PDB file of C-alpha atoms in Angstrom:
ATOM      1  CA  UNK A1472     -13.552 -14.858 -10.382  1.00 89.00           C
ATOM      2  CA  UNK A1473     -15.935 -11.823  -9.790  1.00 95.00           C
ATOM      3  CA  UNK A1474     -14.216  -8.464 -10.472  1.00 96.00           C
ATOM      4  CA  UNK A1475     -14.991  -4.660  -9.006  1.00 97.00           C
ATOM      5  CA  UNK A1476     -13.433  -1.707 -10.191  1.00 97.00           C
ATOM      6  CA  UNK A1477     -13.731   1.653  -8.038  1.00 97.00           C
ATOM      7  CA  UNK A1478     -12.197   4.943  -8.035  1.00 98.00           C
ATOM      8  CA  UNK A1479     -12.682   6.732 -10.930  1.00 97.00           C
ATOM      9  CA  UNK A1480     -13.959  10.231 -10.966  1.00 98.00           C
ATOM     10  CA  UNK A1481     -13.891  13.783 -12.298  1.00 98.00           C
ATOM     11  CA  UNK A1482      -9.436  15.438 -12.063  1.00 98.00           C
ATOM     12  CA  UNK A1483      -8.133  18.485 -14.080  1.00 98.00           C
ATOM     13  CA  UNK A1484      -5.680  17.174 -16.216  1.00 98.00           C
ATOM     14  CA  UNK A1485      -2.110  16.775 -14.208  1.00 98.00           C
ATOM     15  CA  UNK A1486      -3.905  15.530 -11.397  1.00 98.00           C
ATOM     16  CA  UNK A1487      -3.836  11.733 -10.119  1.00 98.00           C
ATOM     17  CA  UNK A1488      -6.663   9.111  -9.428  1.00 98.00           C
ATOM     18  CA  UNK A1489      -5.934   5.761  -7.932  1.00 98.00           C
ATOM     19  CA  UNK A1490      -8.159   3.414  -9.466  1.00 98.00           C
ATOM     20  CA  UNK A1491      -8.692  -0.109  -7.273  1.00 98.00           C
ATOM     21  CA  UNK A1492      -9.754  -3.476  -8.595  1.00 98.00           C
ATOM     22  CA  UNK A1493     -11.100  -6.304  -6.038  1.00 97.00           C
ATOM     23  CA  UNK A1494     -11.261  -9.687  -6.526  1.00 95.00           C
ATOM     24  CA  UNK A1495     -13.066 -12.611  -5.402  1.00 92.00           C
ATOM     25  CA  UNK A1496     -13.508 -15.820  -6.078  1.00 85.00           C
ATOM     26  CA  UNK A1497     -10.476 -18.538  -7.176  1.00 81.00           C
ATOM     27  CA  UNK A1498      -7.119 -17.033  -5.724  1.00 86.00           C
ATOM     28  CA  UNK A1499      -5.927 -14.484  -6.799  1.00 85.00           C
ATOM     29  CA  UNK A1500      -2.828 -15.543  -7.636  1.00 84.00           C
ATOM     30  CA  UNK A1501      -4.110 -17.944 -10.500  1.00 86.00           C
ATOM     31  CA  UNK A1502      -4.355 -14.910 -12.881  1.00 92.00           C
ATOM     32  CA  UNK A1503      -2.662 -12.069 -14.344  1.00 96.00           C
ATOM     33  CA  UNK A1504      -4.217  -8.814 -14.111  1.00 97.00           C
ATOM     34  CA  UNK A1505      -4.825  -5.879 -16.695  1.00 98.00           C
ATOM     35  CA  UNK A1506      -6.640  -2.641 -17.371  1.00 98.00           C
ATOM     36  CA  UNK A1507      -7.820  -1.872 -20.167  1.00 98.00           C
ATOM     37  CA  UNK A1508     -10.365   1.375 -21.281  1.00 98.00           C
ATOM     38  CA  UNK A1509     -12.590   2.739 -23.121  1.00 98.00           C
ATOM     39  CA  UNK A1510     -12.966   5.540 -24.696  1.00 97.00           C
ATOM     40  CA  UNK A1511     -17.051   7.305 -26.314  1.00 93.00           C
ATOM     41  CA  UNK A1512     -16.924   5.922 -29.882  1.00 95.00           C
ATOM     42  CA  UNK A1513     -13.623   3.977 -29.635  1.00 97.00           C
ATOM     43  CA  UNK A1514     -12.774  -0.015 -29.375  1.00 97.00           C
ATOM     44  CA  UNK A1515     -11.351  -0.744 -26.002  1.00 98.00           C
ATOM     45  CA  UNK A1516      -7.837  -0.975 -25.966  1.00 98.00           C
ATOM     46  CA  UNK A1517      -4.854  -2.201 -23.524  1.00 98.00           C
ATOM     47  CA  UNK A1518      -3.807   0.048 -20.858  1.00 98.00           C
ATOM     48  CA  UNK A1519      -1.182  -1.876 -18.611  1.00 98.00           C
ATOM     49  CA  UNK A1520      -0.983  -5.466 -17.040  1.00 98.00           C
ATOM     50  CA  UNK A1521       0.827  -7.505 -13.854  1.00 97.00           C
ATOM     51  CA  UNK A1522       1.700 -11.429 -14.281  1.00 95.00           C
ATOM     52  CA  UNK A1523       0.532 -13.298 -10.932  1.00 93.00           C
ATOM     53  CA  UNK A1524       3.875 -12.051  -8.390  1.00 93.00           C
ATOM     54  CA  UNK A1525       4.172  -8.616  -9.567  1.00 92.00           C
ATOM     55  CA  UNK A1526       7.214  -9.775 -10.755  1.00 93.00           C
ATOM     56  CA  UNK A1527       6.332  -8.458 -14.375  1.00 96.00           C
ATOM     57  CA  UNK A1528       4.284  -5.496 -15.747  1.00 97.00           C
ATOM     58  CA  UNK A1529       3.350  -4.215 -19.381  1.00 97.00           C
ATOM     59  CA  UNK A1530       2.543  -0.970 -20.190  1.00 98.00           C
ATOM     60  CA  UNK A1531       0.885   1.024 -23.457  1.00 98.00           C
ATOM     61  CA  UNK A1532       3.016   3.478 -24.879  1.00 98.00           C
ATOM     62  CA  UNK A1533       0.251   6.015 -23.817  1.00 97.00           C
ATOM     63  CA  UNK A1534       0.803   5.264 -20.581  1.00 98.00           C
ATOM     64  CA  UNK A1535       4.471   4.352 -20.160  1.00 98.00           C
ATOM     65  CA  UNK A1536       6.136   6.590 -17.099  1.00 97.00           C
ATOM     66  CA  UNK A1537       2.185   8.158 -16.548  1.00 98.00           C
ATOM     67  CA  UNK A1538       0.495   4.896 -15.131  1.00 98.00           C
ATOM     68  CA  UNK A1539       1.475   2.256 -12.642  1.00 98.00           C
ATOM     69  CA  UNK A1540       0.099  -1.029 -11.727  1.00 98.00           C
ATOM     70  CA  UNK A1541       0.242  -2.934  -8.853  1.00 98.00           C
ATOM     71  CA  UNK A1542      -0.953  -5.914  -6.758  1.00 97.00           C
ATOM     72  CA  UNK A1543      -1.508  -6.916  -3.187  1.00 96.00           C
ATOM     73  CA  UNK A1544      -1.880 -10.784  -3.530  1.00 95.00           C
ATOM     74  CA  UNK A1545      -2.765 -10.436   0.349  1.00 94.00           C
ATOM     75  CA  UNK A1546      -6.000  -8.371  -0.468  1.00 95.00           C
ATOM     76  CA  UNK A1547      -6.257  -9.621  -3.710  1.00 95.00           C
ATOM     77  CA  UNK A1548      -6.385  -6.720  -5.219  1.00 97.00           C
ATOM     78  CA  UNK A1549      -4.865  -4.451  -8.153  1.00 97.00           C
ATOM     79  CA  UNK A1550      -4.362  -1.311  -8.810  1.00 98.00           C
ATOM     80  CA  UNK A1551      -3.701   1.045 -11.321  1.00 98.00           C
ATOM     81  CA  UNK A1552      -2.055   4.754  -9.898  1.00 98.00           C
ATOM     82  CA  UNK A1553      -2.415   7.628 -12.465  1.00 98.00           C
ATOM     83  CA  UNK A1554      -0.331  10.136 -12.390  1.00 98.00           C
ATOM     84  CA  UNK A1555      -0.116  13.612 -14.785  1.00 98.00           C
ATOM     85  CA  UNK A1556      -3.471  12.798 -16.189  1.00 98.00           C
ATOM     86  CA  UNK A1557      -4.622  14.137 -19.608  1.00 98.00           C
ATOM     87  CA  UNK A1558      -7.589  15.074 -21.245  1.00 97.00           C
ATOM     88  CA  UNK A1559      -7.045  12.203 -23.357  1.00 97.00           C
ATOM     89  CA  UNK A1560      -7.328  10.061 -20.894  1.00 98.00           C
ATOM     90  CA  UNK A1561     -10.601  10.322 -20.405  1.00 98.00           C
ATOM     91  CA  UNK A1562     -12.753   6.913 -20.908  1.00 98.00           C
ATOM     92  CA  UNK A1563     -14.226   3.458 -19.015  1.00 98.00           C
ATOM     93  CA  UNK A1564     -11.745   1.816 -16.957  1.00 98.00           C
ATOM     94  CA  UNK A1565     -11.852  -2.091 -16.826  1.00 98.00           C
ATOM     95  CA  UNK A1566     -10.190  -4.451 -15.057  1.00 98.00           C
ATOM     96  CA  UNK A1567      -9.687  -8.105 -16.149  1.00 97.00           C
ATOM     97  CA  UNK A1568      -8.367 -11.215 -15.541  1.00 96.00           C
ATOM     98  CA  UNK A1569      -6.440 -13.585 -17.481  1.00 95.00           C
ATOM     99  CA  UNK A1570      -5.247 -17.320 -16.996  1.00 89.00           C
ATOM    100  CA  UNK A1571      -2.163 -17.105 -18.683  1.00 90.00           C
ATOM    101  CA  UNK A1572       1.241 -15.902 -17.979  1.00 88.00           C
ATOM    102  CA  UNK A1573       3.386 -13.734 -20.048  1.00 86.00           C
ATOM    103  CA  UNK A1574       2.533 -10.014 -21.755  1.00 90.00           C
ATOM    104  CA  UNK A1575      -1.483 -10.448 -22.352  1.00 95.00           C
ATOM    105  CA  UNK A1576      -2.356  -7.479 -24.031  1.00 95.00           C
ATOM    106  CA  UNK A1577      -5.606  -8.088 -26.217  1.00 96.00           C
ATOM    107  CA  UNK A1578      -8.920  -8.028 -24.895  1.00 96.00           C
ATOM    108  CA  UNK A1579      -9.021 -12.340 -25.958  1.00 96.00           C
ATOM    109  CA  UNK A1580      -6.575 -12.969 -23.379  1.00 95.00           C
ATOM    110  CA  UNK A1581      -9.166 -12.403 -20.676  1.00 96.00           C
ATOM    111  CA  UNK A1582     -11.907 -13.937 -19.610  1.00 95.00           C
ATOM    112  CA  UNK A1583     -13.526 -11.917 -16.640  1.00 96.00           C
ATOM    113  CA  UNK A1584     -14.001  -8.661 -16.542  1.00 97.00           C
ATOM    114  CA  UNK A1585     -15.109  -6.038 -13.752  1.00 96.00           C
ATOM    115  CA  UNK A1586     -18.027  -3.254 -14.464  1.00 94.00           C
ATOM    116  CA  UNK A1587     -15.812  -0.443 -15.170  1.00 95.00           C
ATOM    117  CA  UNK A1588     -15.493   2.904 -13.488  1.00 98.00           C
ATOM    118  CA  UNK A1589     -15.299   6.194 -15.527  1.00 98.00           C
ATOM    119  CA  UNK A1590     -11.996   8.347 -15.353  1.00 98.00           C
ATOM    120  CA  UNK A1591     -12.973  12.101 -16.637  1.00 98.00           C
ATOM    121  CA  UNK A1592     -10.170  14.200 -17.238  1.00 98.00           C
ATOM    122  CA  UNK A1593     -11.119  18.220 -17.802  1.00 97.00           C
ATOM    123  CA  UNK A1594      -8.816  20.603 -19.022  1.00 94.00           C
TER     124      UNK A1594
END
């Protein structure tokens, strides 16, 4: 499956950026779906994923009540809404996919990965 992220950009910090995550490829449905970023200097590190219906979504404490992700199997893509954004927030945003089913939280639980779009946050 080929992955490609869009959306990021430059907010003040309380503002919101919708980030957007296309697939293509083997349906869409086969995998669950995470985002995960990056940060200047730091490992990359969970940020919230969806199992295959959208029936079940894990979050980062960071992020919890902040962040939502979503799915539209029809235009197999996910997305990831950010709300009250934070200086902190600030890093790479990936997208990935994963073949398995339950909470897949570590970066080893998914094998393709989109290019990454950068979310700035100024404050």
């Amino acid at each position: 499956v080929q992955l490609q992220a869009s959306g990021g950009g430059l907010v003040q910090a309380g503002g919101s950026l919708r980030l957007s995550c296309a697939a293509s490829g083997r349906p869409f449905t086969s995998y669950t779906m995470g985002w995960f970023r990056q940060a200047p200097g730091k490992e990359r590190e969970f940020v919230a994923s969806i199992n295959w219906s959208g029936g079940s979504t894990y979050y980062a404490d960071a992020v919890k009540g902040r962040l939502t992700i979503s799915r539209d199997n029809s235009k197999n893509t996910v997305y990831l809404q950010m709300n009250s954004l934070k200086p902190e927030d600030t890093a790479v945003y990936y997208c990935a996919a994963g073949w398995r089913d339950g909470k897949l939280t570590d970066v080893r639980d998914y094998g393709y990965w989109g290019q990454g779009t950068l979310v700035t946050v100024s404050s």
